[in-house]
Amino acid sequence: QVQAVLNALTFPLETLQAVKEHMHQAMRKGMSRQTHAQATVRMLPTYICSTPNGTEKGDLLVVELCQSHVRTLWVTLLGDGNQSPQVTDKIFDMPEDIKQGKGEALFDFIAQCVRQFLAGISSSQNRLPLGFVFPFSCRQTQLDKAELISWSKDFSCSDVEGKDVVQLLQSAINKQELHHVDVVALMNNTVGTMMTCSTEGKTCEVALVVGEQHATRVPGWWVLGGLHWCSPTLLAADGGFNSCFMAEAQQVEMAEEISGRMCVNTEWGCFGDDGTLSGILTPYDERVDQESCKPGVKRFEKLVGGLYLGEIVRHVLATLAAEKALLIGSDVTILSTKDVLKTQQVLEIINNGEGMAEARRVLEALGLKPSEQDCSQVQQICRAVVSRAAALCAAGLAAILSHMCQSRELEQLVVNVAMDGELCQGHTSRFEEVLQSVIGLLAPECTATFVHSVDGNGRGAAIVTAVALRLAAQRREVDQLLAPLRLSRTDLERVQALMRQEMELGLGRESHANASVRMLPTYVCNTPDGTERGDFLALDLGGTNFRVLVVHVAQDGIHMDNEIYVIPTAIMQGTGEALFDHIVECIMDFQMKQDLMEQILPLGFTFSFPCQQLGLDKAVLLSWTKGFSASGCVGQDVVQLLREAAQRKQHVGLKVVAVVNDTVGTMMSCGYDDPKCEIGLIVGTGTNACYMEEMQNVGTVEGERGRMCINMEWGAFGDNGCLDHIFTNFDQLVDEKTINAGKQRFEKLISGMYLGEIVRHILLALAEKQLLFCGKPSPKLQTRDIFKTKFLSTIETVPLVRDSDGLGLRQVRAILQDLELQASFEDSVLVREVCQTVSLRAAQLCAAGLAAVVEKMRENRGLAQLAVTVGVDGTLYKMHPRFSQHLQQMLRDLAPKCTVTFLQSEDGSGKGAALVAAVACRAAE
């Protein structure tokens, strides 16, 4: 009969694996907005988004609401890794009637305790932050805002459920005229346990509370005057059972939109209330449940929690005694009395080296007459009940650890787990031994180290409060530093108006010379109509790579072959002759490979630098950009320079019919597919735009009829100082180190060549303010251009809402590690915020410029609503995960009377140049 009981209390691994899976499903249900209301595992957000880093310091007040008393603490953190906090505390016994009385009376009593406590210690009237330990289920919407879901543990105060308990406490404190005391954080005991175990170099991200927690005097705690210590029994805070862990915040759908991680209070005691655990419940569990104050509720807690294990053992003993299998000859009536056997006694029977003697003492104290065999069997039963509790707890904890590992996309999770409660006290605890063993079997991909908490309620609450204050102060500093980069709607409307003003100046015959936006005529007066046919060569020079293409324009579409050639830096910054000789050599190499040396094909030349175009095949270079500085080119016709290089290389088969920049090529390339495409946009290494302007508005070219494509060269927008109001110190630092300081100011705010460098300077500023990398930037981060713009795309790749953040933040860390930076999780989140801020500003500024263009086109044509397509190219637009989205959204806001479609160009600079040549040949014919 005894063996049958032991068998019923022992689970095979398959059963525990099933419990783990059920727990995992219940967790996901609790985190989902759609299913949260029906979930048994509530997965409540705590709005605690960081663990301590050891720098927390200052004076803090803590109030802890316990089963029978209120505990107040004054805690001083010294910034020493939270190793030696100074603590004063006092216990106030709570009248029994308060627990079932009015809510106002409860909070007034707590506030009176605070006033008496502060009166007993010498405290200034400076602002005093307070952390509130409230061990009941709450629906938190902020760290300092939490509505009570329901009372438990014999509390039933009226007019509290559904109310914000932080506000109730703050109001009560204010009534006591303690106006310098601010409640800044609310938490339960489980969260406090996790935080108190997180010290410098040892972060805990999971916490487990099993049974009563005790505050005991600990060596290393410095005690100030007025300390009042009660016995451990009096200080017991909670006999419950709960867990919490740092979850990926985007998976916690009940929380507001945030990134990073957030501590989730599982409230897993109710797991199984839907019948999930019915298959493993024994008759003893059913009797314990029926005798509880709330039958059918908190079924998981009643299998594992410290309030119930003694009761389970009592029912087992009563059943076996009734069957005459145990305690024969004893009057066992006492075993029918609730709570005569305590969980602490059960633990002493199995943990004590004198367990048999302890079993005899416990039984005899109940008036029983146990035999030696009875004592042995009672010890076995106690061990089985505790081991079952530990195994079930391990199944739940394994579900949490596996979830963390999966959501962070790790092969192996290494994590510290904070523990508190009477079931896991002492390093030889049977409960802890079973817990570790079963977790190893159920979650082999996770390595968990258990850390025992020291006063998770009081000290933990102080640390939570200190972390909240530290994060709030850091948030203010970060916001202040990034504020100049965060543009308002008014800022962007002003940029739009300034762009329109500069466009008008650039188009005017008299004002053109003084305009920062050059508005250069391209002599491209038509877009493709689909009748173009033939073979064409195209050259594409716009960056460090140079391409040569042959383009076949046929009825069934466009077919291309191309080859990429590198332009060495020495040639980019050498002489013009060397540069154009290199280009011609590349053309000849390509023609030989394509067997085109004997053919003379019309050639379109994409030359993506500011030029004054004097004809379709004549363009005078105004200035170099993008790192080019070849001598003898500025002020010269680049087509003529190309022809002269061909003569030097004795290449006579070069027929240049059109020179365009990449922006015009992009427009033409997309115009072949969409006749409404009348705007070209490049956002890559550099940035530029072009559009079809009415000839009558182009004062720099003769003629009134038709339209002409205008190459805006908008990268220089602001060179005259009109954008100085949005130029930040970081932009200034970037500009000063470029080879064209003071030039291309708009481009330096937007394009891919500069965004990474802007981010680098911001990261250095944050590190200098001790807000990043513990104030220790690596020498590598001090290196110019080390932070590539492609890093922004990588860092921002993973969606911010309702998806796992783990992969994205792992990529952030990988990038930072390559830069020899020791980055915490919070550092990674902040780096991503910086990248988002810089890329968002770039997209919004680009939208403001484009809004000026489309509004001008609409007004030119006298339309109430303009429908137009923008052909767009460039790695920043195409590769960055959110640039296009932000640009299009802001454009809709700034130009609501324009319906703008974006069409990504397929090789605009190559195919586009060939199409310009094709359109020119069609027009000539």
PDB file of C-alpha atoms in Angstrom, residues 79 111 225 230 247 254 283 293 300 334 358 384 389 470 491 543 577 605 776 794 832 871 892 897:
ATOM      1  CA  GLY A  79      27.406  51.690  -6.357  1.00  0.00           C
ATOM      2  CA  ALA A 111       1.157  55.116   4.919  1.00  0.00           C
ATOM      3  CA  GLY A 225      20.462  52.599  13.904  1.00  0.00           C
ATOM      4  CA  CYS A 230      11.705  39.770  14.040  1.00  0.00           C
ATOM      5  CA  ALA A 247      11.281  37.734 -22.020  1.00  0.00           C
ATOM      6  CA  MET A 254      -0.113  42.819 -23.405  1.00  0.00           C
ATOM      7  CA  PRO A 283      -6.861  11.557  -4.465  1.00  0.00           C
ATOM      8  CA  CYS A 293     -10.487  28.362   0.592  1.00  0.00           C
ATOM      9  CA  PHE A 300      -0.284  23.851  -9.962  1.00  0.00           C
ATOM     10  CA  ILE A 334      -5.394  14.179  14.764  1.00  0.00           C
ATOM     11  CA  GLU A 358      12.882  14.000  13.241  1.00  0.00           C
ATOM     12  CA  ALA A 384       8.231  11.458  -2.610  1.00  0.00           C
ATOM     13  CA  ALA A 389       6.888  18.989  -6.339  1.00  0.00           C
ATOM     14  CA  ARG A 470      18.942  54.869 -13.153  1.00  0.00           C
ATOM     15  CA  ASP A 491      10.869  71.180 -39.074  1.00  0.00           C
ATOM     16  CA  GLY A 543      31.350  55.205 -57.279  1.00  0.00           C
ATOM     17  CA  GLU A 577      44.002  61.508 -67.752  1.00  0.00           C
ATOM     18  CA  PHE A 605      27.356  57.425 -70.433  1.00  0.00           C
ATOM     19  CA  LYS A 776      34.729  52.622 -22.322  1.00  0.00           C
ATOM     20  CA  THR A 794      21.734  44.791 -40.374  1.00  0.00           C
ATOM     21  CA  ARG A 832      19.799  50.123 -32.343  1.00  0.00           C
ATOM     22  CA  GLY A 871      11.809  55.536 -60.198  1.00  0.00           C
ATOM     23  CA  ARG A 892       2.033  61.187 -47.838  1.00  0.00           C
ATOM     24  CA  LYS A 897      -2.629  66.079 -52.800  1.00  0.00           C
TER      25      LYS A 897
END
